[in-house]
Backbone as CSV, one residue per row, in Angstrom:
resi,resn,N_x,N_y,N_z,CA_x,CA_y,CA_z,C_x,C_y,C_z
1,MET,-6.258,16.969,4.705,-5.912,18.214,4.071,-4.732,17.999,3.125
2,PRO,-4.992,17.675,1.901,-3.891,17.362,0.997,-3.010,18.547,0.637
3,GLY,-3.538,19.747,0.564,-2.745,20.894,0.151,-2.068,21.631,1.288
4,ILE,-2.197,21.133,2.501,-1.667,21.848,3.663,-0.143,21.871,3.663
5,ALA,0.495,20.855,3.121,1.959,20.780,3.152,2.599,21.954,2.426
6,ARG,1.995,22.408,1.357,2.543,23.550,0.631,2.231,24.865,1.310
7,ARG,1.068,24.963,1.917,0.631,26.244,2.482,1.282,26.596,3.808
8,ILE,1.922,25.648,4.471,2.473,25.954,5.791,3.715,26.827,5.737
9,SER,4.257,27.062,4.542,5.448,27.903,4.473,5.332,29.018,3.431
10,LEU,4.114,29.349,3.029,3.921,30.423,2.054,3.561,31.726,2.763
11,PHE,4.345,32.763,2.476,4.123,34.085,3.049,4.262,35.122,1.951
12,ILE,3.602,36.248,2.125,3.885,37.392,1.271,4.751,38.348,2.084
13,GLN,5.404,39.291,1.411,6.378,40.169,2.062,5.785,40.929,3.251
14,GLN,4.573,41.430,3.123,3.943,42.182,4.217,3.696,41.291,5.427
15,GLU,3.327,40.048,5.185,3.104,39.121,6.297,4.414,38.825,7.017
16,ILE,5.493,38.742,6.286,6.794,38.470,6.905,7.186,39.622,7.822
17,ARG,7.065,40.845,7.336,7.394,42.009,8.166,6.525,42.052,9.424
18,SER,5.238,41.846,9.241,4.312,41.871,10.369,4.633,40.771,11.380
19,LEU,4.938,39.601,10.874,5.240,38.466,11.750,6.513,38.692,12.557
20,ILE,7.535,39.248,11.929,8.786,39.500,12.645,8.589,40.584,13.699
21,ARG,7.806,41.606,13.387,7.549,42.678,14.357,6.696,42.210,15.531
22,SER,5.651,41.451,15.250,4.698,41.096,16.299,5.058,39.815,17.045
23,GLY,6.009,39.046,16.527,6.357,37.780,17.161,7.067,37.958,18.497
24,ARG,6.794,37.050,19.384,7.431,37.035,20.704,8.530,35.980,20.720
25,LEU,9.674,36.346,21.255,10.780,35.402,21.375,10.427,34.384,22.459
26,VAL,10.344,33.115,22.078,9.988,32.085,23.050,11.130,31.119,23.318
27,SER,12.125,31.088,22.433,13.239,30.178,22.645,14.500,30.751,22.017
28,ARG,15.559,30.716,22.771,16.864,31.136,22.260,17.860,30.033,22.597
29,GLN,18.311,29.359,21.564,19.288,28.291,21.681,20.605,28.792,21.092
30,PRO,21.709,28.094,21.305,22.970,28.536,20.705,22.905,28.678,19.179
31,GLY,22.088,27.888,18.498,22.011,27.974,17.050,20.712,28.510,16.503
32,LEU,19.739,28.782,17.370,18.403,29.138,16.898,17.753,30.202,17.774
33,ASP,16.983,31.065,17.150,16.062,31.960,17.846,14.681,31.676,17.278
34,ILE,13.714,31.397,18.143,12.370,31.072,17.680,11.390,32.117,18.195
35,ARG,10.678,32.742,17.258,9.656,33.724,17.569,8.300,33.150,17.163
36,VAL,7.271,33.489,17.931,5.938,32.967,17.686,4.932,34.103,17.761
37,ALA,3.953,34.075,16.869,2.854,35.033,16.882,1.571,34.269,16.594
38,LEU,0.457,34.847,16.976,-0.822,34.220,16.665,-0.983,34.118,15.157
39,ALA,-1.553,33.020,14.701,-1.672,32.756,13.264,-2.601,33.763,12.596
40,LEU,-2.216,34.188,11.406,-3.019,35.106,10.616,-4.016,34.360,9.726
41,HIS,-3.833,33.070,9.570,-4.675,32.220,8.732,-5.253,31.092,9.586
42,PRO,-6.170,30.303,9.031,-6.750,29.197,9.819,-5.737,28.174,10.315
43,VAL,-4.630,28.033,9.597,-3.586,27.105,10.045,-2.311,27.879,10.320
44,GLY,-1.516,27.378,11.243,-0.239,28.000,11.549,0.754,27.759,10.420
45,ARG,1.727,28.638,10.319,2.736,28.522,9.269,4.117,28.682,9.880
46,ILE,5.119,28.307,9.106,6.498,28.367,9.578,7.352,29.124,8.560
47,LEU,8.185,30.003,9.076,9.124,30.767,8.259,10.515,30.503,8.816
48,ILE,11.403,29.983,7.973,12.760,29.668,8.401,13.716,30.623,7.699
49,ILE,14.465,31.373,8.478,15.419,32.328,7.936,16.823,31.779,8.172
50,THR,17.507,31.496,7.071,18.847,30.918,7.145,19.809,31.808,6.354
51,PRO,20.525,32.700,7.022,21.471,33.557,6.304,22.664,32.751,5.793
52,ARG,23.382,33.319,4.862,24.538,32.631,4.280,25.598,32.296,5.316
53,ALA,25.672,33.073,6.348,26.661,32.821,7.395,26.377,31.526,8.153
54,SER,25.168,30.986,8.011,24.826,29.765,8.732,25.287,28.505,8.021
55,GLY,25.921,28.626,6.875,26.451,27.456,6.196,26.278,27.556,4.698
56,ASN,26.759,26.530,4.005,26.585,26.537,2.553,25.154,26.125,2.199
57,SER,24.802,26.210,0.939,23.407,26.012,0.559,22.865,24.613,0.888
58,PRO,23.612,23.525,0.711,23.051,22.236,1.122,22.747,22.168,2.622
59,GLU,23.588,22.765,3.438,23.343,22.775,4.887,22.109,23.612,5.226
60,ARG,21.990,24.776,4.603,20.828,25.642,4.853,19.538,24.970,4.401
61,ASN,19.580,24.330,3.248,18.390,23.642,2.742,18.004,22.454,3.609
62,LEU,18.990,21.760,4.152,18.711,20.634,5.044,17.967,21.111,6.289
63,ILE,18.412,22.212,6.877,17.742,22.761,8.066,16.298,23.133,7.719
64,ARG,16.106,23.793,6.587,14.748,24.189,6.171,13.854,22.969,5.983
65,ARG,14.358,21.967,5.291,13.561,20.758,5.053,13.212,20.058,6.358
66,ARG,14.160,20.004,7.276,13.893,19.345,8.558,12.813,20.066,9.350
67,PHE,12.909,21.387,9.432,11.896,22.131,10.177,10.518,22.020,9.534
68,LYS,10.459,22.108,8.225,9.163,21.980,7.539,8.569,20.593,7.746
69,ALA,9.411,19.562,7.686,8.938,18.198,7.904,8.419,18.024,9.333
70,LEU,9.152,18.558,10.303,8.701,18.484,11.693,7.360,19.193,11.887
71,PHE,7.265,20.376,11.319,6.051,21.174,11.462,4.852,20.438,10.873
72,TYR,5.064,19.750,9.759,3.978,19.022,9.104,3.696,17.687,9.797
73,GLN,4.715,16.890,10.057,4.525,15.553,10.606,3.969,15.572,12.022
74,GLU,4.393,16.550,12.814,3.905,16.644,14.189,2.598,17.428,14.283
75,LYS,2.082,17.873,13.132,0.833,18.644,13.033,0.871,19.901,13.905
76,LEU,2.021,20.557,13.913,2.167,21.781,14.691,1.431,22.945,14.056
77,TYR,1.022,22.799,12.806,0.235,23.833,12.147,-1.146,23.969,12.782
78,GLU,-1.572,22.991,13.536,-2.858,23.049,14.224,-2.784,23.835,15.534
79,SER,-1.593,24.264,15.916,-1.415,24.962,17.188,-1.972,26.376,17.171
80,GLY,-2.177,26.950,15.980,-2.710,28.304,15.892,-1.650,29.389,15.967
81,PHE,-0.398,29.024,15.701,0.698,29.982,15.762,1.460,30.012,14.447
82,ASP,1.940,31.195,14.103,2.913,31.348,13.033,4.283,31.390,13.703
83,VAL,5.230,30.651,13.171,6.544,30.493,13.786,7.613,31.054,12.856
84,VAL,8.536,31.833,13.428,9.698,32.327,12.690,10.934,31.762,13.370
85,ILE,11.785,31.111,12.577,13.001,30.520,13.110,14.189,31.192,12.444
86,PHE,15.042,31.806,13.251,16.279,32.417,12.776,17.408,31.431,13.048
87,CYS,18.019,30.922,12.003,19.096,29.946,12.142,20.444,30.641,12.161
88,LYS,21.361,30.071,12.913,22.731,30.561,12.985,23.670,29.415,12.609
89,LYS,24.940,29.665,12.593,25.931,28.679,12.176,25.818,27.375,12.978
90,GLU,25.582,27.479,14.265,25.530,26.294,15.129,24.346,25.392,14.812
91,SER,23.330,25.915,14.147,22.130,25.115,13.870,22.415,23.967,12.906
92,THR,23.444,24.080,12.089,23.760,23.007,11.149,24.295,21.765,11.856
93,LYS,24.730,21.914,13.092,25.270,20.785,13.848,24.202,20.058,14.673
94,LEU,22.986,20.610,14.735,21.926,20.005,15.534,21.308,18.821,14.808
95,SER,20.998,17.779,15.557,20.380,16.595,14.967,18.877,16.820,14.802
96,TYR,18.253,15.919,14.073,16.805,15.993,13.849,16.047,15.945,15.173
97,ASP,16.461,15.076,16.075,15.789,14.955,17.370,15.946,16.219,18.212
98,GLN,17.108,16.852,18.151,17.308,18.102,18.886,16.427,19.208,18.322
99,LEU,16.309,19.266,17.010,15.428,20.255,16.387,13.970,20.014,16.779
100,LYS,13.584,18.755,16.807,12.213,18.395,17.179,11.911,18.811,18.611
101,THR,12.796,18.492,19.518,12.612,18.852,20.927,12.530,20.364,21.097
102,THR,13.409,21.079,20.425,13.433,22.538,20.526,12.152,23.166,20.001
103,LEU,11.693,22.720,18.842,10.495,23.296,18.234,9.244,22.996,19.050
104,ILE,9.108,21.779,19.510,7.924,21.414,20.298,7.911,22.149,21.630
105,SER,9.053,22.255,22.298,9.084,22.976,23.578,8.826,24.468,23.379
106,ALA,9.278,25.033,22.262,9.009,26.448,21.982,7.514,26.685,21.788
107,LEU,6.840,25.788,21.099,5.396,25.954,20.899,4.619,25.722,22.190
108,GLN,5.103,24.839,23.048,4.459,24.657,24.355,4.623,25.910,25.199
109,THR,5.798,26.517,25.164,6.034,27.772,25.873,5.121,28.859,25.335
110,ALA,4.974,28.925,24.021,4.101,29.929,23.412,2.651,29.721,23.827
111,THR,2.223,28.482,23.862,0.850,28.176,24.276,0.617,28.639,25.707
112,ASN,1.560,28.358,26.585,1.442,28.789,27.979,1.464,30.305,28.090
113,THR,2.328,30.966,27.336,2.460,32.407,27.387,1.206,33.095,26.887
114,TYR,0.700,32.649,25.750,-0.475,33.287,25.150,-1.753,32.984,25.905
115,SER,-1.800,31.854,26.635,-3.005,31.559,27.401,-3.047,32.364,28.701
116,LYS,-1.886,32.740,29.235,-1.845,33.512,30.473,-2.036,35.001,30.237
117,LYS,-1.569,35.494,29.081,-1.618,36.919,28.791,-2.393,37.139,27.511
118,SER,-2.945,38.291,27.370,-3.556,38.658,26.090,-2.661,39.672,25.405
119,PHE,-2.383,39.439,24.155,-1.466,40.311,23.418,-2.205,41.079,22.372
């Protein structure tokens, strides 16, 4: 899938509102809140929200690039979930491996939650 890398982070405004409303909080870390909802498209997508309070623009962009790379490289888009990540100031201090562990465990929690309950 050559074009999948671009599509995993494209949303329209209505989809963003819907995703934030319908998403379930699956992980709360000191620097991150991760919400997950069932995917609206054939592949899962990721939305990273980094307010200005979370750091300067190079720091915010680094967090976004890391999460997008993880989502693509680990093929988490195949999980069938849309993911919303709210970053806070502490998230800029997390290493790549910590972000990877957090994101993968959040999606495993979501898989377990959605398989046990119907939403």
